[in-house]
PDB file of C-alpha atoms and ligand atoms in Angstrom:
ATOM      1  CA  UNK A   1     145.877  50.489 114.565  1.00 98.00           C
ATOM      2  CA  UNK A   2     146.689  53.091 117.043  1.00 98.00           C
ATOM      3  CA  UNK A   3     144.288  56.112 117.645  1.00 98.00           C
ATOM      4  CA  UNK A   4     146.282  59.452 118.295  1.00 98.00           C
ATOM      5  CA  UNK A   5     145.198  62.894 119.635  1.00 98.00           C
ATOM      6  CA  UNK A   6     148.501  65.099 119.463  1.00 98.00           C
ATOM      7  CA  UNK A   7     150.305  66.504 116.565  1.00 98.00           C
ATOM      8  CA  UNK A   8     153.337  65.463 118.315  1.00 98.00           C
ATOM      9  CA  UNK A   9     152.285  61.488 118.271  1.00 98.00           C
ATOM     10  CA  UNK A  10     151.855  61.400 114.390  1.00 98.00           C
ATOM     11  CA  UNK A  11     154.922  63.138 113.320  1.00 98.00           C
ATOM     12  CA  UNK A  12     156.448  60.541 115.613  1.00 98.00           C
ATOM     13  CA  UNK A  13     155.405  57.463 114.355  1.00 98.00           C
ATOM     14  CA  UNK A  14     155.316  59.076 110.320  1.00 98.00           C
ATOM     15  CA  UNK A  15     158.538  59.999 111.013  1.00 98.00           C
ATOM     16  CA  UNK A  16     159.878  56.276 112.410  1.00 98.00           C
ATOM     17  CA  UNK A  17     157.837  54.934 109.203  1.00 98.00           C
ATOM     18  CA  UNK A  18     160.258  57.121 106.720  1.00 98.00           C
ATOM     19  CA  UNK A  19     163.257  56.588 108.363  1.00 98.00           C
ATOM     20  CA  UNK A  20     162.837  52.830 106.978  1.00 98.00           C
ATOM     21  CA  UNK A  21     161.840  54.195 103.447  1.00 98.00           C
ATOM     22  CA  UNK A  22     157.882  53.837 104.056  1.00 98.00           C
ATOM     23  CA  UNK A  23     155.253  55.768 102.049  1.00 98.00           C
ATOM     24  CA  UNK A  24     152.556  57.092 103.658  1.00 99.00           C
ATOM     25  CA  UNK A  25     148.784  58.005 102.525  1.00 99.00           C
ATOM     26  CA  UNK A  26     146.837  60.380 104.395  1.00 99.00           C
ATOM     27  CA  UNK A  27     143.052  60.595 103.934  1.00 99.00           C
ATOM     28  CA  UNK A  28     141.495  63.525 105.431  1.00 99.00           C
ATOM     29  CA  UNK A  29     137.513  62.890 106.977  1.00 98.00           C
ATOM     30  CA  UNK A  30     135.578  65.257 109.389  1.00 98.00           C
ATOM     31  CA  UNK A  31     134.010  61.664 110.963  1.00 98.00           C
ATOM     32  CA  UNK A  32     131.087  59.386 110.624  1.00 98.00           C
ATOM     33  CA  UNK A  33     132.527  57.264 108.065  1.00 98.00           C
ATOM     34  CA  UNK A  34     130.640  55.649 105.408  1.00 98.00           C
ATOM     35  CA  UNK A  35     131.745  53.396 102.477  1.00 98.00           C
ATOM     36  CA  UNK A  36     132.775  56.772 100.670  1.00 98.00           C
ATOM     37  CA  UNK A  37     135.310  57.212 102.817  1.00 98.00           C
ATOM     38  CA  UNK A  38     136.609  53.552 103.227  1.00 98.00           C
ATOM     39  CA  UNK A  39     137.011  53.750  99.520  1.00 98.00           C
ATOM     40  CA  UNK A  40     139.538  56.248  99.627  1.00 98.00           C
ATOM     41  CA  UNK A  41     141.123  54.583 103.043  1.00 99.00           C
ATOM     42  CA  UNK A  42     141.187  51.175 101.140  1.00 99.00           C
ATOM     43  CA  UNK A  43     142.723  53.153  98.498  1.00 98.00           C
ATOM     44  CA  UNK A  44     145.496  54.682 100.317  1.00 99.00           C
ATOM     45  CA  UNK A  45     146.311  51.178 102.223  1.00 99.00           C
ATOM     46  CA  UNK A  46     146.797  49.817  98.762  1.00 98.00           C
ATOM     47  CA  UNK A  47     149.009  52.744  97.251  1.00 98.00           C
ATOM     48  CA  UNK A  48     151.320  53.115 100.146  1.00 99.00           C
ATOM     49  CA  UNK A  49     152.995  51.748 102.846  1.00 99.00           C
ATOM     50  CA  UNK A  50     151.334  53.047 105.960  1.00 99.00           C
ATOM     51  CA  UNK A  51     147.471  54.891 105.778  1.00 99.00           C
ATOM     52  CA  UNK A  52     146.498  57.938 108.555  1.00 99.00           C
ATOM     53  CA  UNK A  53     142.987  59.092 108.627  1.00 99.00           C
ATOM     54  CA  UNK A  54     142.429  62.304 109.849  1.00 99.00           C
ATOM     55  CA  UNK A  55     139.174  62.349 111.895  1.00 98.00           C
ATOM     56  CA  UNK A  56     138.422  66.096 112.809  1.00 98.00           C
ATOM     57  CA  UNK A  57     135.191  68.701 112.576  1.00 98.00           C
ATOM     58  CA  UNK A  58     136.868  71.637 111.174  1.00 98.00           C
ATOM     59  CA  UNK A  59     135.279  74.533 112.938  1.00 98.00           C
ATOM     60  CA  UNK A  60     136.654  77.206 110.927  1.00 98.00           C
ATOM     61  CA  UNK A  61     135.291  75.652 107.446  1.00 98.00           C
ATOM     62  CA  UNK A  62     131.900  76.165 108.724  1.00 98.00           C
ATOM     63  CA  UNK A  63     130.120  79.192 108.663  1.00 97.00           C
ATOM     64  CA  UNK A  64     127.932  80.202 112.029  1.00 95.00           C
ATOM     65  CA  UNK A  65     124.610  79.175 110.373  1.00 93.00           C
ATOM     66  CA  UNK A  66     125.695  76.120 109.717  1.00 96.00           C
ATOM     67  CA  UNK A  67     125.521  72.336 111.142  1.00 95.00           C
ATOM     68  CA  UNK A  68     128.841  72.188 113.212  1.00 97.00           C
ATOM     69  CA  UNK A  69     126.765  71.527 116.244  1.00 96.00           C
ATOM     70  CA  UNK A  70     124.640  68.490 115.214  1.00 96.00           C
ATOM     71  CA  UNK A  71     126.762  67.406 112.635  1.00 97.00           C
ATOM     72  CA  UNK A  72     126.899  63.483 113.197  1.00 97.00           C
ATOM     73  CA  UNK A  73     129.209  61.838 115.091  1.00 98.00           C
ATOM     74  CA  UNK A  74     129.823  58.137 115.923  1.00 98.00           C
ATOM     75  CA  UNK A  75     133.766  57.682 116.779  1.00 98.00           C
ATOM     76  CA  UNK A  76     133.633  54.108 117.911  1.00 98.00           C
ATOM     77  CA  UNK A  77     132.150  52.807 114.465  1.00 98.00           C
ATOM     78  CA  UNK A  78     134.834  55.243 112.818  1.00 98.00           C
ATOM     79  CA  UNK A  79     137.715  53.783 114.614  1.00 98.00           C
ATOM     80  CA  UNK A  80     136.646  50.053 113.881  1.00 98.00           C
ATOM     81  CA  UNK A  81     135.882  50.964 109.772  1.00 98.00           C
ATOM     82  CA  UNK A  82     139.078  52.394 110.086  1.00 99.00           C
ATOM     83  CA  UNK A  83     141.012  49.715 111.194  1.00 98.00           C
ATOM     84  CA  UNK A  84     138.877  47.060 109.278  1.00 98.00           C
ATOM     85  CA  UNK A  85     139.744  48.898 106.016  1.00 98.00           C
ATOM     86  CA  UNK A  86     143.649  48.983 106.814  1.00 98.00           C
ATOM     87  CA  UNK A  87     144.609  52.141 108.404  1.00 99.00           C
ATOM     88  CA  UNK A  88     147.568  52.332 110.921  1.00 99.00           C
ATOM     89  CA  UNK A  89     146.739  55.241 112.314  1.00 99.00           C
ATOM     90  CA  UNK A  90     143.398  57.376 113.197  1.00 99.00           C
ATOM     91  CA  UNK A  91     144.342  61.133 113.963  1.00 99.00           C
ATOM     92  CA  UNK A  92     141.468  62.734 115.949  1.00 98.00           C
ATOM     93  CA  UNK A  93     142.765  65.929 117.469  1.00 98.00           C
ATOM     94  CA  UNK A  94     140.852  68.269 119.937  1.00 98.00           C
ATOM     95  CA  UNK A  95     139.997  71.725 118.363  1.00 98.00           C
ATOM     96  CA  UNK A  96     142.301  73.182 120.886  1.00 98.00           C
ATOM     97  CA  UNK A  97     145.082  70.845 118.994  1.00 98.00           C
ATOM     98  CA  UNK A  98     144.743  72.110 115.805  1.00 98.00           C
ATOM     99  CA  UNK A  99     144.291  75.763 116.677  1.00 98.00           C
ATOM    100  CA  UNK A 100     145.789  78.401 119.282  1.00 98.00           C
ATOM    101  CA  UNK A 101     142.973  81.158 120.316  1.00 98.00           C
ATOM    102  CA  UNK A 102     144.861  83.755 118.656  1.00 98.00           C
ATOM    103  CA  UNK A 103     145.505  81.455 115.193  1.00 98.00           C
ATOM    104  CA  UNK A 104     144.927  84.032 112.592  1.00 98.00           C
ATOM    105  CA  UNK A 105     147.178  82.036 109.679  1.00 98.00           C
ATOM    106  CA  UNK A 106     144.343  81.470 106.799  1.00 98.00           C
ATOM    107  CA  UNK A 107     145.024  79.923 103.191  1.00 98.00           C
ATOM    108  CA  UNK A 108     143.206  81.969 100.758  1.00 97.00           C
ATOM    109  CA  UNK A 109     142.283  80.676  97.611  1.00 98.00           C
ATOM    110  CA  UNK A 110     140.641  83.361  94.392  1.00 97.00           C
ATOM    111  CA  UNK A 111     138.951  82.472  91.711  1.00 98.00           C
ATOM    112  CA  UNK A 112     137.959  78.769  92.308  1.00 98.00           C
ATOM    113  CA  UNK A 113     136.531  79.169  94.999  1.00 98.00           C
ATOM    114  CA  UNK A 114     134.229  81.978  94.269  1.00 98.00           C
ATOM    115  CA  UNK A 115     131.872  79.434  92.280  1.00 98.00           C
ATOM    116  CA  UNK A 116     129.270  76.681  93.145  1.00 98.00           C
ATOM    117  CA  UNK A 117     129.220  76.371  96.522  1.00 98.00           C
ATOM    118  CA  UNK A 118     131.753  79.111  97.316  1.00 98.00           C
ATOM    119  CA  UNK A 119     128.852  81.289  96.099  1.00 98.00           C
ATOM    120  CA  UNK A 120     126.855  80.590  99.540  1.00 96.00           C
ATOM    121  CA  UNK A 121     129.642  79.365 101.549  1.00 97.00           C
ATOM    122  CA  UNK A 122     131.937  82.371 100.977  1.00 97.00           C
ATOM    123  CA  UNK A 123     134.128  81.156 103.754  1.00 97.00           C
ATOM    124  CA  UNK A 124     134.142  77.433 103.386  1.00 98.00           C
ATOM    125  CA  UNK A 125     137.465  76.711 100.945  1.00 98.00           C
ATOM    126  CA  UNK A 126     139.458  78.655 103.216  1.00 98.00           C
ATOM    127  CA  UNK A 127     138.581  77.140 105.985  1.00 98.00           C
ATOM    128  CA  UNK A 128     139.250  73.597 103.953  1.00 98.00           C
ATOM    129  CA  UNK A 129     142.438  75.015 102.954  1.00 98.00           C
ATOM    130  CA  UNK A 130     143.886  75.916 105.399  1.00 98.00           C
ATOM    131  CA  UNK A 131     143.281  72.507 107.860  1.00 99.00           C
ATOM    132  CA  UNK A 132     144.269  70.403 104.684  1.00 99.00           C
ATOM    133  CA  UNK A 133     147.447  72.449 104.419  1.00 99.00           C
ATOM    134  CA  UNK A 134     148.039  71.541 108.332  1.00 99.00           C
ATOM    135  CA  UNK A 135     147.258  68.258 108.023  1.00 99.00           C
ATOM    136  CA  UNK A 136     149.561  68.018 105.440  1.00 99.00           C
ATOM    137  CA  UNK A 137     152.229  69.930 107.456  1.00 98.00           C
ATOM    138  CA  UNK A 138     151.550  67.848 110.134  1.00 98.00           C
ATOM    139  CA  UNK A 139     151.283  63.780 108.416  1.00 98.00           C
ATOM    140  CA  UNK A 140     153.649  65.175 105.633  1.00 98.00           C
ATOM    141  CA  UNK A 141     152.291  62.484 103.345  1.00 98.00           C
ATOM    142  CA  UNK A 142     153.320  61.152  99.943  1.00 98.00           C
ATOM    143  CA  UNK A 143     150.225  61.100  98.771  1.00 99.00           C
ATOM    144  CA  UNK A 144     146.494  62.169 100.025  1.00 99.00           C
ATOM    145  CA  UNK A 145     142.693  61.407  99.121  1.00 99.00           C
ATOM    146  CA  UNK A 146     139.759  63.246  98.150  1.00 99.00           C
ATOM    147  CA  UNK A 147     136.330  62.017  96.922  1.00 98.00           C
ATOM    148  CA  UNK A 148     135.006  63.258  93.661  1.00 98.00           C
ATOM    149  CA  UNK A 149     131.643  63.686  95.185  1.00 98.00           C
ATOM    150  CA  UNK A 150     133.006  67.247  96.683  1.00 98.00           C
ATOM    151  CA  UNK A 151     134.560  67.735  93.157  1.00 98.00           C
ATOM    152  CA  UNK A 152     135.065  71.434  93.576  1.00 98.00           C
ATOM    153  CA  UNK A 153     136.991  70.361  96.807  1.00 98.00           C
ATOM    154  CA  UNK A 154     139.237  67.874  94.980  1.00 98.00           C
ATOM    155  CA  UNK A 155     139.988  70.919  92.409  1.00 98.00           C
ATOM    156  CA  UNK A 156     140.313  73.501  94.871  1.00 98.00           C
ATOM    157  CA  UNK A 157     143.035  71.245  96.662  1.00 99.00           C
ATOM    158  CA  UNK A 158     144.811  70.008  93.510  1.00 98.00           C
ATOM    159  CA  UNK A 159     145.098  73.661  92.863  1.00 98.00           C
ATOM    160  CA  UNK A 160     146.525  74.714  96.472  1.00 98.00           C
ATOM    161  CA  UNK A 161     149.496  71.509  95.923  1.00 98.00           C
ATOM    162  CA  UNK A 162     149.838  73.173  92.597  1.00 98.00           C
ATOM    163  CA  UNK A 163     150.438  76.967  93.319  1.00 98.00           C
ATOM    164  CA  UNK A 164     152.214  76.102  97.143  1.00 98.00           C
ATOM    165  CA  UNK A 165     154.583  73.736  95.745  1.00 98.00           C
ATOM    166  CA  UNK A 166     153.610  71.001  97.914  1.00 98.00           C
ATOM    167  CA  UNK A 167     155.460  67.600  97.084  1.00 98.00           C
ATOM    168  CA  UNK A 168     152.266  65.846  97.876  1.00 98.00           C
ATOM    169  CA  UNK A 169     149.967  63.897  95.024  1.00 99.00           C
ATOM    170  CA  UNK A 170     146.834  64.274  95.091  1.00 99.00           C
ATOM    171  CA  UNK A 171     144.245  61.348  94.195  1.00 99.00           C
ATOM    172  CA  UNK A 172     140.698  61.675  93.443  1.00 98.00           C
ATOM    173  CA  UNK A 173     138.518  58.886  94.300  1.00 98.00           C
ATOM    174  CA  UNK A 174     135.697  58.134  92.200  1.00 98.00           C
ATOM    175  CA  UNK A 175     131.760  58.781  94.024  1.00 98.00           C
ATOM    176  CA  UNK A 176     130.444  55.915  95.670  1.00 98.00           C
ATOM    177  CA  UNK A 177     126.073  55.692  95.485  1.00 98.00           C
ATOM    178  CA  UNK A 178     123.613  53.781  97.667  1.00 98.00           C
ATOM    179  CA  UNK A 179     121.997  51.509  95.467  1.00 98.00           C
ATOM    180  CA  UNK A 180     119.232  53.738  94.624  1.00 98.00           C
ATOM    181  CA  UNK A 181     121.667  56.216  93.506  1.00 98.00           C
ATOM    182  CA  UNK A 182     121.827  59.041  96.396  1.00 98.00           C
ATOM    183  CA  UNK A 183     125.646  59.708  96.428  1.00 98.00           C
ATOM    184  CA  UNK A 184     126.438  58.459 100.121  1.00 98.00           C
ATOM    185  CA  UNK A 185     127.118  61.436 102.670  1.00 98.00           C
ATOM    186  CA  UNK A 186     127.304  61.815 106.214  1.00 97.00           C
ATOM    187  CA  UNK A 187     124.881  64.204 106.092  1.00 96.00           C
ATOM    188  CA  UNK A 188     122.012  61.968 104.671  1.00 98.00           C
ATOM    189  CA  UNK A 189     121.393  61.074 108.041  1.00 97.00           C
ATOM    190  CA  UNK A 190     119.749  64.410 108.842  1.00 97.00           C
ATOM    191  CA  UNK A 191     117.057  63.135 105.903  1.00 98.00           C
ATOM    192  CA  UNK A 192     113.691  61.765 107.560  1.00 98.00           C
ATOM    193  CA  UNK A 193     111.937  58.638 105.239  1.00 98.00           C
ATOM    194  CA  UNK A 194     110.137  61.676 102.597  1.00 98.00           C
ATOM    195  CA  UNK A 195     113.164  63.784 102.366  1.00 98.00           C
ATOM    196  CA  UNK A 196     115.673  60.805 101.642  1.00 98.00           C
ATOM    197  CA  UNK A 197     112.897  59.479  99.248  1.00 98.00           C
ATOM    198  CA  UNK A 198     112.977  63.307  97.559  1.00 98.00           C
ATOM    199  CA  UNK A 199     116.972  63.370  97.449  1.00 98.00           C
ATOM    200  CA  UNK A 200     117.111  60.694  95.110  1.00 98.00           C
ATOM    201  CA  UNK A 201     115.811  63.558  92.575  1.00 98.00           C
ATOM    202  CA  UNK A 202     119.772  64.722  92.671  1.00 98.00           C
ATOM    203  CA  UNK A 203     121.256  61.633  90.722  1.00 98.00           C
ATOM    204  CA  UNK A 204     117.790  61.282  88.795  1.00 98.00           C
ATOM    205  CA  UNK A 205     118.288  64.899  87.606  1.00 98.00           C
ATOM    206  CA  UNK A 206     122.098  64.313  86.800  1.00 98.00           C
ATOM    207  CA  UNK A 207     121.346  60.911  84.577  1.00 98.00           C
ATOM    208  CA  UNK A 208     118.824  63.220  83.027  1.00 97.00           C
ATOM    209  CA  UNK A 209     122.296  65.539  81.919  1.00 98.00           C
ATOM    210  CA  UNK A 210     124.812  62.723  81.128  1.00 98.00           C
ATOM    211  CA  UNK A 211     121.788  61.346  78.250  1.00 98.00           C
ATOM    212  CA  UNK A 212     121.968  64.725  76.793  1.00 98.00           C
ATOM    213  CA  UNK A 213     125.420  65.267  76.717  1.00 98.00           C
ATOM    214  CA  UNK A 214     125.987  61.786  75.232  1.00 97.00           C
ATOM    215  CA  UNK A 215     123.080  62.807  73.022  1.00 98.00           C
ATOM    216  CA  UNK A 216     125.777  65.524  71.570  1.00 98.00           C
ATOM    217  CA  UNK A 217     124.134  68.314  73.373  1.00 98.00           C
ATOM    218  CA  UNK A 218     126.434  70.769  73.883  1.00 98.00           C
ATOM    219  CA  UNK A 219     125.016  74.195  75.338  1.00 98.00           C
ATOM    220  CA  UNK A 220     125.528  74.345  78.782  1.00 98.00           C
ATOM    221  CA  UNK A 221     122.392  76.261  78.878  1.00 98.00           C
ATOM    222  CA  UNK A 222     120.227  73.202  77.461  1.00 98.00           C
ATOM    223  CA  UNK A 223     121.543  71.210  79.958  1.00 98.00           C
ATOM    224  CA  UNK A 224     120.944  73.462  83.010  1.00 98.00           C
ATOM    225  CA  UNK A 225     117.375  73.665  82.143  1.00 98.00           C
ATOM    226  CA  UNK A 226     116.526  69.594  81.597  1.00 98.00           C
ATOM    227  CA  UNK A 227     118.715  68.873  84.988  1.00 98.00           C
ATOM    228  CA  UNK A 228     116.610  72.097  86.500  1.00 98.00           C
ATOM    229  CA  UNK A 229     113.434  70.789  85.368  1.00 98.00           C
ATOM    230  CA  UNK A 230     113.813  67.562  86.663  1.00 98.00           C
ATOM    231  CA  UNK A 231     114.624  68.900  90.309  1.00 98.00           C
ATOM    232  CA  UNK A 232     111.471  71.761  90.077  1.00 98.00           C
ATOM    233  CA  UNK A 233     109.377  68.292  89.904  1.00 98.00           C
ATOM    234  CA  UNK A 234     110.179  67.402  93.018  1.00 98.00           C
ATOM    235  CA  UNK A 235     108.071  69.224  95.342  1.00 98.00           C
ATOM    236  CA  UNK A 236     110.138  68.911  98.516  1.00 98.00           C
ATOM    237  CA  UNK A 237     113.597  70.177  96.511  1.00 98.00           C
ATOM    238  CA  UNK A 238     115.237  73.517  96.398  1.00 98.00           C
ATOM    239  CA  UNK A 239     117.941  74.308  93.659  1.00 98.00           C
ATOM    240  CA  UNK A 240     121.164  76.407  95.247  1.00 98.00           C
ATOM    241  CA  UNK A 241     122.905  75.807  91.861  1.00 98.00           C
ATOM    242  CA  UNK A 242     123.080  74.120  88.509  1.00 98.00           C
ATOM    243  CA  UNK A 243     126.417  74.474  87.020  1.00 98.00           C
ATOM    244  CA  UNK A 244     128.570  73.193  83.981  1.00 98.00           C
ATOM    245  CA  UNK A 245     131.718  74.685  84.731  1.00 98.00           C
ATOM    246  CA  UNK A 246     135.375  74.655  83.511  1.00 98.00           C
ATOM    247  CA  UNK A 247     136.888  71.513  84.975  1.00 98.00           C
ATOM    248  CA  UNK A 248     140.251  72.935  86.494  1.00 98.00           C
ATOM    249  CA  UNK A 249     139.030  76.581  86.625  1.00 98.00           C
ATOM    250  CA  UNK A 250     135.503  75.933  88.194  1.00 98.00           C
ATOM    251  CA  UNK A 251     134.374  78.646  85.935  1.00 98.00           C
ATOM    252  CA  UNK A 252     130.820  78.447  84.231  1.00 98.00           C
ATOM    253  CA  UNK A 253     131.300  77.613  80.536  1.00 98.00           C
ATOM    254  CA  UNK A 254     128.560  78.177  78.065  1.00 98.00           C
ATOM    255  CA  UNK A 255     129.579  75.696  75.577  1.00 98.00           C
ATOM    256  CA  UNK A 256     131.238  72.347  76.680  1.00 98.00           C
ATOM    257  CA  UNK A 257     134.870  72.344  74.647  1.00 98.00           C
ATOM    258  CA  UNK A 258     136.962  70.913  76.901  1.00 97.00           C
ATOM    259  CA  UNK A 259     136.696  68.859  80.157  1.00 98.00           C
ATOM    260  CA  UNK A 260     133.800  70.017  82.167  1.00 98.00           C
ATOM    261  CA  UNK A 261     132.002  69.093  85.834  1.00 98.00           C
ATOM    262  CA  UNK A 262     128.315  69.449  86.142  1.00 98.00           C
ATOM    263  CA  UNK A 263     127.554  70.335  89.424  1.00 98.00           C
ATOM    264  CA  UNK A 264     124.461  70.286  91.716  1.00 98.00           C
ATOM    265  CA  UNK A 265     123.362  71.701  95.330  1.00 98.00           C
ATOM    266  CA  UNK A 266     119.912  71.126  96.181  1.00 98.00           C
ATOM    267  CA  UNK A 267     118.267  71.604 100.163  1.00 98.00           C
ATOM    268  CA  UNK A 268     116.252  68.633 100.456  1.00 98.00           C
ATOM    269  CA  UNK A 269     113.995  69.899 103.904  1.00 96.00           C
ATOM    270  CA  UNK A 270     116.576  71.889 105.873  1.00 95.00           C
ATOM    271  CA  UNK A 271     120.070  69.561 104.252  1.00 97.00           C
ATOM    272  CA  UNK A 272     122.012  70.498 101.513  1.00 97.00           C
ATOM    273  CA  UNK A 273     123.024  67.747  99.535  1.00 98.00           C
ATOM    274  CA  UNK A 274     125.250  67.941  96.717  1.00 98.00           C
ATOM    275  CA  UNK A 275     126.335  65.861  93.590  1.00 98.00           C
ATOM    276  CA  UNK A 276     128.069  65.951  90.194  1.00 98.00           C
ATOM    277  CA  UNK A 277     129.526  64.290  87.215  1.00 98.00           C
ATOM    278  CA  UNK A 278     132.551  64.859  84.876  1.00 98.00           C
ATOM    279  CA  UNK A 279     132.443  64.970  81.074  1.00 98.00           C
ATOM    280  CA  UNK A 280     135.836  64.401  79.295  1.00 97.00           C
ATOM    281  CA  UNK A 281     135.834  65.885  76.040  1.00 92.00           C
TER     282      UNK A 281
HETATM  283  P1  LIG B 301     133.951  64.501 104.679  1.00 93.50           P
HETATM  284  O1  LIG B 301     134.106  63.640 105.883  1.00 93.50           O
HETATM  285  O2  LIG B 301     132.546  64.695 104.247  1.00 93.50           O
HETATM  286  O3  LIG B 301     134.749  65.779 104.772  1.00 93.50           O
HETATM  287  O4  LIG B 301     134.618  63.694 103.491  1.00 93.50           O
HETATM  288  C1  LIG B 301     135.949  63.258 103.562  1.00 93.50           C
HETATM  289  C2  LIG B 301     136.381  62.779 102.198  1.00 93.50           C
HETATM  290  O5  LIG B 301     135.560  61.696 101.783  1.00 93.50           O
HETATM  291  C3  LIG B 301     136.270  63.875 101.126  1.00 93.50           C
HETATM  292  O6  LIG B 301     137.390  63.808 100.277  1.00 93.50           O
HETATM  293  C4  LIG B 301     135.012  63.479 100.403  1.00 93.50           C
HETATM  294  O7  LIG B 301     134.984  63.904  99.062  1.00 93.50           O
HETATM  295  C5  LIG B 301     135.059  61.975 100.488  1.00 93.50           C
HETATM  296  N1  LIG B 301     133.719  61.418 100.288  1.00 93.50           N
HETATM  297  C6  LIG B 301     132.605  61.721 101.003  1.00 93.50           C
HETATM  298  N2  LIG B 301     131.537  61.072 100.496  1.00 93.50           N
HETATM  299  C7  LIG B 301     131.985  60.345  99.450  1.00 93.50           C
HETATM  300  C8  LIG B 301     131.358  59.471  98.512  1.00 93.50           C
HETATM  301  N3  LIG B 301     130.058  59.209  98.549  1.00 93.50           N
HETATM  302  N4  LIG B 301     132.137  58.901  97.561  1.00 93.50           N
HETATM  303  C9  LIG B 301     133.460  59.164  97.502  1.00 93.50           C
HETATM  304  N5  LIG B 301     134.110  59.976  98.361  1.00 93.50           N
HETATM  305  C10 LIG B 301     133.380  60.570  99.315  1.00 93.50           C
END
């Protein structure tokens, strides 16, 4: 497995690997890898020829508030998961790589992105956008993977491929859990022994939805309330959102007719965790 820091490198070696008719899989990460992610690297290695993880902290798909500066880092561990799970290459550019001082090219996304978390991270999807679009521009990959843990994300992107015409497929990955059933994120680090004890009121809250719903419950309002009440009972939990929204759309539905995500942010202490599931009607 080679580790590469310029643009230039990749499309090199991707473009060596489709001379000879290779397929490649690219799985975008912002770092600190955890079996979430070597799901959708093992993934990729087994749907295509050749496997590039992207390793980069995308500073323009955070807003100034936010944890950009202490977001975890470990790059040794990431480069060795990496190449135990398969991958050929690790791409971990420099900020300076991926953007000029004067870049002012944005992809802007309506509609979608004005929900869920979009609702207090205005700027977030185009931030995500617009580096996924590079990275694709840049690996030019057959196909690319997205965990269904940032669901909205894995929408949002479908939706960019869709409306851009990109010749790219898109594969969602399903969420992988610690055993106690806290979705695994990067960010559960920043949880001390109480708060990662509190956070496991997100799936608890969630279960609490997918019994109604198979119950036949069909008011999205009904639903809200048992997965809100469950979170209110945990002291050291504060709700952002409970949604059930539209599964393409991302719009809030009142009655579940078609496919639908239920969707979850909650601040655990000072970290915003988030977590979901789908309902196929
Ligand atoms: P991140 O490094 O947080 O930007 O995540 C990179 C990719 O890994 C995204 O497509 C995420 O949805 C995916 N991912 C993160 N956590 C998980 C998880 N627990 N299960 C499945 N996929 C995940």
């Amino acid at each position: 497995m080679r580790i590469v820091k310029t643009i230039d490198e990749v499309r090199k070696a991707v473009k060596e690997w489709k001379s000879t008719g290779l397929s490649v899989g690219l799985v975008p990460t912002m770092g600190y890898l955890h079996e979430g992610h070597q799901s959708l690297i093992a993934n990729s290695v087994s749907q295509n020829d050749k496997t590039v993880v992207s390793i980069f902290l995308n500073p323009i798909q955070f807003a100034p508030n936010e944890d950009l500066e202490s977001y975890p880092r470990d790059p040794e561990r990431d480069a060795k998961l990496c190449e135990d799970t398969g991958a050929d290459i690790v791409f971990r550019p420099e900020v300076s790589e991926m953007y000029h001082d004067d870049f002012c090219t944005y992809v802007d996304m309506d509609i979608l992105t004005k929900n869920l978390c979009g609702k207090s991270r205005p700027t977030h999807f185009r931030g995500v956008c617009t580096v996924v679009l590079k990275l694709f521009n840049i690996v030019k990959p057959d196909r690319a993977y997205f965990g269904q843990k940032d669901a909205q994300q894995l929408a949002v992107i479908k939706r960019m491929v869709r409306d851009l015409n990109l010749d790219i497929e898109i594969v969602g990955c399903p969420i992988v859990r610690e055993s106690d059933g806290l979705a695994k994120s990067s960010r559960n680090t920043y949880l001390n022994e109480k708060e990662r004890q509190a956070a496991l009121v997100l799936d608890r809250s969630l279960k609490n939805g997918i019994e109604l719903i198979d119950a036949g419950e069909r008011n999205s309002k009904n639903i809200i309330a048992a997965i809100t009440e469950v979170i209110r009972s945990e002291p050291l939990a504060e709700i952002d959102y409970v949604s059930v929204v539209d599964a393409v759309s991302m719009q809030d539905v009142d009655v579940i007719e078609n496919d639908v995500l239920v969707a979850i942010a909650v601040k655990i202490g000072r970290t915003r965790l988030i977590d979901n599931f789908s309902f196929s009607v």
